[in-house]
Backbone as numpy.savetxt, mean C-alpha at the origin, in Angstrom:
# Nx Ny Nz CAx CAy CAz Cx Cy Cz
25.37 -15.90 -8.92 24.93 -15.21 -7.01 24.28 -16.87 -6.73
24.15 -16.78 -5.35 23.97 -17.89 -4.61 22.72 -17.65 -4.24
21.33 -18.91 -4.34 20.67 -18.49 -3.59 20.32 -18.99 -2.44
19.38 -18.12 -1.81 19.47 -18.29 -0.41 19.04 -19.90 0.18
19.21 -20.61 0.83 18.99 -21.74 1.61 17.31 -21.31 2.21
16.44 -22.43 2.66 15.52 -22.39 3.35 15.49 -22.28 4.35
16.07 -21.75 5.54 16.06 -21.13 6.75 16.21 -19.96 6.39
17.50 -19.34 5.27 17.41 -18.01 5.41 16.55 -17.56 5.03
16.07 -17.77 3.72 15.09 -17.40 3.03 13.63 -17.80 4.36
13.34 -18.33 4.77 12.29 -18.30 6.00 12.85 -16.67 6.44
14.20 -16.25 7.46 14.24 -15.55 8.26 14.29 -14.47 7.34
14.52 -14.50 6.02 13.87 -13.09 5.18 12.23 -12.84 5.72
11.78 -14.14 5.05 9.88 -13.69 4.86 9.68 -12.91 6.58
10.29 -13.33 7.97 9.68 -13.22 9.01 10.38 -12.16 9.13
11.00 -11.00 8.36 11.45 -9.82 8.86 10.35 -8.82 8.01
9.62 -9.51 7.09 9.29 -8.56 6.40 7.45 -8.08 7.35
7.01 -6.90 7.68 6.10 -6.61 8.32 5.04 -5.81 7.32
3.83 -5.99 7.62 2.52 -5.52 7.05 2.33 -4.10 7.44
2.67 -3.54 8.63 2.68 -1.99 9.24 4.40 -1.23 9.33
4.10 -0.26 9.03 5.14 0.40 9.18 6.38 -0.02 8.40
6.00 0.07 6.61 6.76 -0.62 5.94 7.87 1.04 5.54
9.13 0.74 4.73 9.61 1.98 3.94 9.21 2.53 3.48
8.20 1.79 2.78 7.44 3.45 1.93 5.83 3.96 2.37
5.68 3.18 3.51 4.83 3.50 4.15 4.85 4.71 5.02
6.12 4.89 5.77 7.36 5.51 6.47 6.95 7.12 5.34
8.00 6.72 4.43 8.17 7.58 3.60 6.88 8.90 3.25
5.87 7.60 2.64 4.74 9.17 2.08 4.00 9.79 3.32
4.07 8.89 4.12 3.31 9.40 5.77 4.43 10.25 6.19
5.42 10.76 6.09 6.59 11.69 6.61 6.23 12.79 5.23
6.17 12.70 4.43 5.69 14.06 3.51 4.88 14.43 3.38
3.69 13.62 3.75 2.35 14.14 4.20 2.52 14.97 4.83
3.30 14.61 6.10 2.98 15.27 7.67 3.92 16.98 7.18
5.00 16.79 6.26 5.60 17.73 5.82 4.63 18.57 5.36
3.66 18.16 4.82 2.85 19.05 3.91 1.61 19.41 4.53
1.71 19.39 6.17 0.91 19.97 6.58 -0.84 18.86 6.47
-0.60 17.58 6.02 -2.03 16.76 6.20 -1.79 15.74 7.79
-2.42 15.79 8.24 -2.48 15.09 9.87 -3.52 14.11 9.02
-2.77 12.66 9.81 -3.82 11.41 9.46 -3.77 10.59 10.66
-4.00 9.38 10.75 -4.29 8.43 11.42 -3.55 7.11 10.86
-2.70 6.54 11.27 -1.80 5.12 10.38 -3.07 3.58 11.02
-3.46 2.75 9.69 -3.29 1.49 9.67 -4.77 1.53 11.48
-5.67 2.09 10.63 -6.97 2.64 11.16 -7.96 1.45 10.85
-8.75 0.67 11.65 -9.66 -0.41 10.45 -10.91 0.44 10.21
-10.81 0.52 8.44 -12.08 1.31 8.47 -12.99 -0.29 7.35
-14.64 -0.24 7.97 -15.03 -1.56 7.40 -14.18 -2.92 7.87
-13.54 -3.27 6.42 -12.93 -4.92 7.36 -11.72 -5.41 6.67
-10.98 -3.43 6.49 -9.84 -3.88 6.18 -9.13 -2.84 6.83
-8.09 -2.33 6.87 -6.99 -1.70 7.40 -5.80 -0.62 6.57
-6.31 0.41 6.03 -5.13 1.49 5.36 -4.09 1.73 5.93
-3.46 2.31 5.11 -1.96 2.28 5.89 -2.24 3.69 6.16
-2.86 4.71 5.90 -2.76 6.43 5.95 -4.86 6.24 5.86
-5.31 6.87 7.02 -6.87 7.32 7.03 -6.91 8.43 7.22
-7.99 9.70 6.60 -7.92 10.95 7.30 -9.89 10.87 7.38
-9.83 10.62 7.98 -11.69 9.84 8.53 -12.25 11.57 8.43
-12.00 12.81 8.77 -12.28 13.65 8.40 -12.91 13.96 6.88
-11.83 13.23 5.92 -12.27 13.84 4.32 -12.95 12.46 3.97
-13.04 11.22 4.28 -13.24 9.80 4.07 -12.36 9.64 3.44
-11.19 9.36 3.72 -10.04 9.06 2.77 -8.75 8.22 3.51
-9.01 6.86 2.60 -8.20 5.84 2.89 -7.04 5.99 2.03
-5.85 5.55 1.97 -4.70 5.62 1.43 -3.47 4.30 1.99
-3.47 3.30 0.50 -3.30 2.03 0.62 -1.38 2.12 -0.21
-0.49 1.93 0.45 1.20 2.15 0.16 1.30 0.61 -0.23
1.31 0.29 -1.75 1.09 -1.42 -2.23 2.37 -1.92 -2.83
3.02 -2.35 -2.39 4.54 -3.08 -2.38 4.25 -3.64 -3.61
5.43 -3.44 -5.05 4.76 -4.23 -5.90 5.01 -5.30 -6.26
5.78 -6.48 -5.36 5.98 -7.69 -5.74 4.45 -8.30 -4.74
3.99 -8.04 -3.82 3.28 -8.09 -2.80 1.59 -7.77 -3.65
1.74 -6.89 -3.96 0.37 -7.16 -4.35 0.15 -7.04 -6.23
1.31 -7.72 -6.97 1.46 -8.06 -7.95 1.12 -6.98 -9.74
2.24 -6.06 -9.18 2.55 -5.00 -9.91 3.48 -5.93 -11.10
3.41 -6.10 -12.08 4.48 -6.31 -13.20 4.53 -7.79 -12.73
3.77 -8.51 -12.05 4.52 -10.07 -11.10 5.51 -10.48 -12.09
5.32 -10.82 -13.13 6.32 -11.93 -14.46 7.57 -11.43 -14.10
7.46 -9.56 -13.80 9.22 -9.55 -14.27 9.83 -10.53 -12.84
9.37 -10.62 -11.74 10.07 -11.61 -10.93 10.07 -13.19 -11.41
11.74 -13.82 -10.80 11.81 -15.03 -11.47 11.99 -15.97 -10.26
10.04 -16.17 -10.00 10.36 -17.03 -8.61 10.66 -18.70 -9.19
11.43 -19.33 -8.43 11.88 -20.05 -8.86 11.19 -21.70 -8.11
11.11 -21.27 -6.77 10.65 -22.37 -5.83 9.14 -22.07 -5.25
8.27 -23.16 -5.31 6.97 -22.85 -5.02 5.88 -21.62 -5.90
6.54 -21.99 -7.14 5.77 -21.07 -7.96 4.12 -21.12 -7.70
3.57 -22.17 -7.65 2.21 -22.52 -7.38 1.63 -21.53 -6.09
1.82 -21.80 -5.11 1.80 -20.71 -3.86 1.83 -19.48 -3.97
3.02 -19.14 -4.66 3.23 -17.54 -4.53 2.43 -17.00 -5.93
2.34 -17.98 -6.54 0.95 -17.73 -7.93 -0.33 -17.24 -7.60
-0.63 -18.21 -6.65 -2.45 -18.47 -6.11 -2.33 -16.87 -5.00
-0.98 -17.06 -4.15 -1.06 -15.49 -3.02 -1.24 -14.23 -3.27
-0.37 -14.37 -4.54 -0.18 -12.86 -5.40 -1.68 -12.39 -5.90
-2.50 -13.71 -6.62 -3.60 -13.87 -7.23 -4.97 -13.12 -5.99
-4.68 -13.55 -4.82 -5.59 -13.78 -3.45 -5.65 -12.13 -3.24
-4.48 -11.80 -3.04 -3.78 -10.68 -2.32 -4.35 -9.19 -3.84
-4.35 -9.49 -4.97 -5.23 -8.09 -5.68 -6.76 -8.65 -6.01
-7.28 -9.62 -5.49 -8.73 -9.40 -5.51 -9.37 -9.08 -4.07
-7.89 -9.32 -3.19 -8.59 -8.48 -1.67 -8.26 -7.27 -1.68
-7.37 -6.47 -2.86 -7.11 -5.12 -2.77 -8.72 -4.11 -3.15
-8.44 -5.23 -4.28 -10.06 -5.13 -4.95 -11.38 -4.72 -4.17
-11.39 -5.98 -3.43 -12.67 -5.77 -2.98 -12.67 -4.84 -2.03
-11.67 -4.46 -1.23 -11.39 -3.33 -0.34 -11.85 -2.28 -1.09
-11.32 -1.96 -2.29 -11.38 -0.37 -2.44 -12.98 -0.92 -3.45
-13.88 -1.88 -3.63 -14.76 -1.30 -4.01 -15.96 -1.14 -2.81
-14.99 -1.95 -1.38 -16.32 -1.97 -0.23 -15.57 -0.46 0.08
-14.75 -0.36 0.54 -14.87 1.46 1.16 -15.75 2.99 -0.47
-15.20 2.20 -1.44 -15.66 3.20 -2.62 -17.44 3.36 -2.08
-18.73 2.22 -1.57 -19.31 1.85 -1.60 -20.26 2.92 -0.93
-19.33 2.69 0.17 -19.15 3.08 1.80 -19.30 4.84 1.95
-18.87 5.62 0.67 -18.65 7.12 0.79 -17.01 7.37 0.55
-16.22 6.51 0.56 -15.18 6.85 0.96 -14.02 6.72 -0.21
-13.11 7.80 -0.67 -12.49 7.79 -1.41 -10.87 7.02 -1.38
-10.56 6.35 -2.42 -9.40 5.11 -2.06 -8.34 6.17 -3.06
-7.22 6.18 -2.39 -6.02 5.56 -3.15 -4.76 5.14 -3.33
-4.81 4.75 -4.23 -3.81 3.37 -4.15 -1.84 3.87 -4.34
-1.01 3.76 -3.56 0.11 4.05 -4.24 1.37 2.87 -4.67
2.08 2.76 -6.06 2.34 1.69 -5.88 4.24 2.08 -5.31
4.79 1.35 -5.13 5.96 1.27 -4.28 6.81 1.95 -5.37
6.76 1.72 -6.69 7.77 2.51 -7.56 7.27 3.83 -7.42
6.00 4.37 -7.26 5.93 5.62 -7.47 6.05 5.98 -5.93
5.76 5.91 -5.30 6.70 6.50 -4.36 8.13 7.09 -3.69
8.23 5.80 -4.02 10.21 5.69 -4.18 10.92 7.03 -5.19
9.83 6.70 -6.51 10.50 8.04 -7.68 9.68 9.04 -8.17
8.48 8.85 -7.54 7.67 10.30 -7.64 7.05 10.70 -6.69
7.84 10.46 -5.11 6.77 10.97 -4.32 6.12 12.42 -4.04
6.81 13.71 -4.82 6.07 14.49 -4.77 4.83 14.84 -5.21
4.61 13.47 -6.24 3.49 13.58 -7.34 1.99 12.94 -6.35
2.35 11.53 -5.55 2.10 11.45 -5.11 0.98 12.63 -3.19
1.92 12.90 -2.93 2.08 13.96 -1.77 0.94 15.21 -2.72
0.95 15.49 -3.47 0.28 16.60 -4.64 -1.58 15.62 -4.67
-1.01 14.39 -4.58 -2.70 14.33 -5.41 -3.39 14.07 -3.68
-2.65 13.72 -3.29 -3.50 14.00 -2.06 -3.41 15.31 -1.12
-2.71 16.21 -0.94 -2.57 17.50 -0.75 -3.87 18.21 -1.53
-4.09 17.76 -2.98 -5.14 18.24 -3.52 -6.47 18.13 -3.71
-6.69 16.57 -3.11 -8.04 16.26 -2.85 -8.55 16.84 -1.01
-7.47 16.78 -0.25 -7.76 17.97 0.95 -7.99 19.14 0.39
-7.36 19.69 0.01 -7.97 21.29 -0.27 -8.85 21.20 -0.55
-9.37 20.50 -1.94 -10.95 20.70 -2.80 -11.97 20.22 -1.51
-11.68 19.47 -0.68 -12.62 19.02 0.26 -12.86 20.17 1.97
-11.64 20.96 1.75 -11.58 21.95 2.49 -12.28 23.40 2.32
-12.48 23.11 0.99 -13.42 24.09 0.45 -14.56 23.82 0.22
-14.94 22.60 0.67 -16.66 22.34 0.61 -17.66 22.76 1.63
């Protein structure tokens, strides 16, 4: 397999967006079909959860396996390893900081990995539905 050239890699990286990712859209559609209404990419405190249900103070993040460091060692990064190690480390730190800040402010935070959304979407949706139903009863 040929490795991409630097311009090709640059083009690929520019095509990656932080909003409306495939996994985020997939989870949102499933939640909508389950009757859960939400807001997307709303600023809460100093972070932007992918899905927000303000009424129940619920913030949902859809974390890509690579970008948020799940099993990071399995990726064979050959170029600029130091940069990527620092970037992923900082992403993980930021995720933790955001989760702590939201929880301290009384929010419930759900984080779903790309692997979970792609492989066990129904389970992810049922976690959210159960949470919302439990809050509706109160």
